[in-house]
Structure formats: C-alpha cells, structure tokens
Amino acid sequence: MIMAAEDPSKVNPVVPHPAEIILGLVAFLLLLFVVKKFVSPRFEALYAERTAKIEGGIEKAEQAQAEAQRTLEQYKEQLAEARAEAARIRDDARAEGLQIIEELREQAQAESARIVAQGQHQLDAQRAQIVAELRADLGRTAVELASKVVGESLEDEARRRGTVDRFLNELDAVAAPASK
C-alpha cells in the first residue's frame, strides 16, 4: 500500500523503502539481542564444556601414558630382579652341588680308609694267628728234631719252652735284618 501511493516510475527497485529498513533494523537488533542473551552463552558453555572434555581427555591420556610408563619401568625392574634372583639361585645350586659332591667324596674316602684299616687289622690278626700257629708247629718240630739229635727226651715242659723260645728268637733276629 505504501508503494501504491508513490509514483511507480520514481521507485528504484534496488533501494528499499525506509520503513522496511527500519523494520529490518529492529528485527535484526531483536535477533542480535536474542542471540547475545540466549544463544551465544549456550554456545560458549558448550564450547567450554567440549574444551574441558578434550583437555581432560588429553590429560587423562597423558596420565594413562605416564602410568603405563611407570608400570613398564616397574615390570623391567621386577624382571631384572627375577633374573638376578634366578642367577643367584642357580649359583647357590651349583655351590651346593659342589659341596654335596665334596661331602660325598670325603665320605667315600673315609669309608675307604675305614675299610682299608679294617682289612689291615684283619690281616694283622690273621698274621698273628698264623705266626702263633707256626711257632707252635715249629716248636714241636724243633723239639722232635732236637730230641733226635741230642738223643735224649726233651719231655720236660720248662726245658722245651725255653729251647723253643730261644730258637724262635734267633729266627726273628735273623729274619729282622733280612726284611729291612
């Protein structure tokens, strides 16, 4: 209607009517006020919230990475300790094995020495028994031979024992320098 009052030949289609400019300006200012009052704070809050979430996520990721690094270091330390412990146990087992071998060797040597000593003792006992038997046999034989040579009976026990002992002592005296 406003347009109808004006002369259509004088109306420039590019330039808007002043009332439209004022109405557009009021609508723009109203829209600007609503955007500034309600929309912009919400966008700012959402932006701040997203920023906080992103920064929190980055911080959490950095913390998780630091925790993973600490855990890895602990694992490496525990692994090194376990390896050192295994090496120590292995060395202890070797030392204990060598000690057991040495103890068994000593026991075997002691048993061997005991067996040799027991055998030597048995040999000495048998030798003494054989020597005693031989002396008795030799004594009887010597008395018989002496009786035949002398021509008298050496029945008297005291004389016989003295003669036999003298004869055996002479044999020992002759055998002792020969064995040395």
Short mmCIF file of C-alpha atoms in Angstrom, two decimals:
data_model
loop_
_atom_site.label_atom_id
_atom_site.label_comp_id
_atom_site.label_asym_id
_atom_site.label_seq_id
_atom_site.Cartn_x
_atom_site.Cartn_y
_atom_site.Cartn_z
CA MET A 1 0.00 0.00 0.00
CA ILE A 2 2.71 2.33 0.61
CA MET A 3 4.02 1.52 -2.70
CA ALA A 4 0.80 2.28 -4.34
CA ALA A 5 0.87 5.87 -3.11
CA GLU A 6 4.15 6.63 -4.68
CA ASP A 7 4.75 7.01 -8.25
CA PRO A 8 5.83 3.72 -9.70
CA SER A 9 8.08 5.43 -12.18
CA LYS A 10 10.06 7.07 -9.44
CA VAL A 11 10.57 3.95 -7.34
CA ASN A 12 14.01 2.48 -7.54
CA PRO A 13 13.80 -1.29 -7.27
CA VAL A 14 17.30 -1.53 -5.80
CA VAL A 15 16.81 0.89 -2.88
CA PRO A 16 14.39 -0.43 -0.24
CA HIS A 17 11.71 1.66 1.36
CA PRO A 18 12.75 3.47 4.58
CA ALA A 19 10.07 1.71 6.63
CA GLU A 20 11.43 -1.65 5.53
CA ILE A 21 14.90 -0.55 6.53
CA ILE A 22 13.67 0.46 10.00
CA LEU A 23 11.63 -2.71 10.39
CA GLY A 24 14.62 -4.83 9.23
CA LEU A 25 16.91 -2.95 11.59
CA VAL A 26 14.55 -3.51 14.57
CA ALA A 27 14.20 -7.23 13.69
CA PHE A 28 17.98 -7.51 13.33
CA LEU A 29 18.57 -5.80 16.67
CA LEU A 30 15.95 -8.03 18.29
CA LEU A 31 17.57 -11.10 16.75
CA LEU A 32 21.00 -9.84 17.82
CA PHE A 33 19.70 -9.36 21.38
CA VAL A 34 18.24 -12.89 21.49
CA VAL A 35 21.44 -14.40 20.07
CA LYS A 36 23.60 -12.43 22.54
CA LYS A 37 21.34 -13.17 25.51
CA PHE A 38 20.42 -16.82 24.95
CA VAL A 39 22.22 -18.50 22.07
CA SER A 40 25.74 -17.16 22.48
CA PRO A 41 26.05 -18.16 26.20
CA ARG A 42 24.87 -21.65 25.33
CA PHE A 43 27.40 -21.91 22.54
CA GLU A 44 30.09 -20.59 24.87
CA ALA A 45 29.09 -23.12 27.55
CA LEU A 46 29.11 -25.96 25.02
CA TYR A 47 32.44 -24.76 23.68
CA ALA A 48 33.90 -24.55 27.22
CA GLU A 49 32.49 -27.98 28.06
CA ARG A 50 33.93 -29.55 24.93
CA THR A 51 37.25 -27.83 25.53
CA ALA A 52 37.29 -29.13 29.09
CA LYS A 53 36.42 -32.63 27.91
CA ILE A 54 39.10 -32.57 25.26
CA GLU A 55 41.69 -31.16 27.66
CA GLY A 56 40.56 -33.63 30.32
CA GLY A 57 40.80 -36.45 27.82
CA ILE A 58 44.27 -35.33 26.81
CA GLU A 59 45.25 -35.04 30.47
CA LYS A 60 43.80 -38.47 31.20
CA ALA A 61 45.63 -39.89 28.21
CA GLU A 62 48.87 -38.31 29.42
CA GLN A 63 48.26 -39.68 32.92
CA ALA A 64 47.49 -43.12 31.49
CA GLN A 65 50.63 -42.96 29.39
CA ALA A 66 52.69 -41.89 32.43
CA GLU A 67 51.12 -44.70 34.48
CA ALA A 68 51.86 -47.16 31.68
CA GLN A 69 55.46 -45.92 31.59
CA ARG A 70 55.77 -46.34 35.38
CA THR A 71 54.26 -49.80 35.13
CA LEU A 72 56.69 -50.68 32.34
CA GLU A 73 59.61 -49.47 34.45
CA GLN A 74 58.36 -51.50 37.42
CA TYR A 75 57.98 -54.53 35.18
CA LYS A 76 61.51 -54.07 33.87
CA GLU A 77 62.84 -53.73 37.43
CA GLN A 78 60.95 -56.82 38.55
CA LEU A 79 62.20 -58.71 35.53
CA ALA A 80 65.78 -57.66 36.27
CA GLU A 81 65.32 -58.67 39.92
CA ALA A 82 63.85 -62.01 38.87
CA ARG A 83 66.77 -62.63 36.54
CA ALA A 84 69.24 -61.70 39.28
CA GLU A 85 67.38 -63.96 41.72
CA ALA A 86 67.41 -66.81 39.20
CA ALA A 87 71.15 -66.34 38.67
CA ARG A 88 71.72 -66.29 42.44
CA ILE A 89 69.62 -69.44 42.89
CA ARG A 90 71.49 -71.12 40.05
CA ASP A 91 74.85 -70.15 41.59
CA ASP A 92 73.68 -71.33 45.01
CA ALA A 93 72.56 -74.64 43.50
CA ARG A 94 75.94 -75.06 41.81
CA ALA A 95 77.77 -74.29 45.03
CA GLU A 96 75.51 -76.63 46.97
CA GLY A 97 76.05 -79.34 44.36
CA LEU A 98 79.81 -78.91 44.61
CA GLN A 99 79.55 -79.03 48.39
CA ILE A 100 77.47 -82.22 48.24
CA ILE A 101 79.96 -83.78 45.82
CA GLU A 102 82.83 -82.81 48.14
CA GLU A 103 80.99 -84.25 51.16
CA LEU A 104 80.27 -87.47 49.28
CA ARG A 105 83.91 -87.65 48.20
CA GLU A 106 85.03 -87.16 51.80
CA GLN A 107 82.56 -89.80 52.99
CA ALA A 108 83.79 -92.21 50.31
CA GLN A 109 87.41 -91.56 51.27
CA ALA A 110 86.59 -92.03 54.96
CA GLU A 111 84.72 -95.26 54.18
CA SER A 112 87.62 -96.40 52.00
CA ALA A 113 90.11 -95.60 54.77
CA ARG A 114 87.91 -97.44 57.28
CA ILE A 115 87.65 -100.49 55.02
CA VAL A 116 91.42 -100.45 54.39
CA ALA A 117 92.10 -100.08 58.13
CA GLN A 118 89.67 -102.89 58.91
CA GLY A 119 91.32 -105.08 56.25
CA GLN A 120 94.76 -104.23 57.63
CA HIS A 121 93.56 -105.08 61.12
CA GLN A 122 92.18 -108.40 59.89
CA LEU A 123 95.43 -109.11 58.07
CA ASP A 124 97.43 -108.30 61.19
CA ALA A 125 95.16 -110.54 63.29
CA GLN A 126 95.43 -113.38 60.76
CA ARG A 127 99.17 -112.89 60.54
CA ALA A 128 99.49 -113.01 64.32
CA GLN A 129 97.33 -116.14 64.41
CA ILE A 130 99.37 -117.78 61.63
CA VAL A 131 102.63 -116.80 63.33
CA ALA A 132 101.38 -118.28 66.61
CA GLU A 133 100.34 -121.50 64.89
CA LEU A 134 103.64 -121.68 63.04
CA ARG A 135 105.57 -121.10 66.25
CA ALA A 136 103.69 -123.91 67.95
CA ASP A 137 104.26 -126.23 64.99
CA LEU A 138 107.85 -125.12 64.70
CA GLY A 139 108.32 -125.60 68.42
CA ARG A 140 107.06 -129.21 68.28
CA THR A 141 109.11 -129.93 65.22
CA ALA A 142 112.19 -128.36 66.79
CA VAL A 143 111.73 -130.38 69.97
CA GLU A 144 111.36 -133.59 67.99
CA LEU A 145 114.46 -132.82 65.93
CA ALA A 146 116.42 -131.75 68.95
CA SER A 147 115.40 -134.95 70.75
CA LYS A 148 116.68 -136.99 67.85
CA VAL A 149 119.91 -135.00 67.59
CA VAL A 150 120.68 -134.86 71.27
CA GLY A 151 119.47 -138.30 71.86
CA GLU A 152 117.59 -137.52 74.95
CA SER A 153 113.99 -136.87 75.58
CA LEU A 154 113.03 -133.29 75.96
CA GLU A 155 109.80 -134.10 77.65
CA ASP A 156 110.22 -131.61 80.35
CA GLU A 157 107.92 -128.71 79.52
CA ALA A 158 110.02 -125.94 81.00
CA ARG A 159 113.12 -127.01 79.14
CA ARG A 160 111.21 -127.47 75.95
CA ARG A 161 109.63 -124.00 76.20
CA GLY A 162 112.98 -122.38 76.90
CA THR A 163 114.61 -124.17 73.98
CA VAL A 164 111.79 -123.32 71.58
CA ASP A 165 111.67 -119.68 72.65
CA ARG A 166 115.42 -119.35 72.23
CA PHE A 167 115.26 -120.93 68.76
CA LEU A 168 112.38 -118.65 67.64
CA ASN A 169 114.13 -115.54 68.97
CA GLU A 170 117.18 -116.49 66.96
CA LEU A 171 114.99 -116.92 63.87
CA ASP A 172 113.37 -113.50 64.46
CA ALA A 173 116.79 -111.92 64.89
CA VAL A 174 117.97 -113.44 61.62
CA ALA A 175 114.73 -112.54 59.75
CA ALA A 176 114.54 -108.94 61.05
CA PRO A 177 117.78 -107.66 59.41
CA ALA A 178 116.92 -109.52 56.20
CA SER A 179 113.49 -107.88 55.89
CA LYS A 180 114.89 -104.35 56.39
#
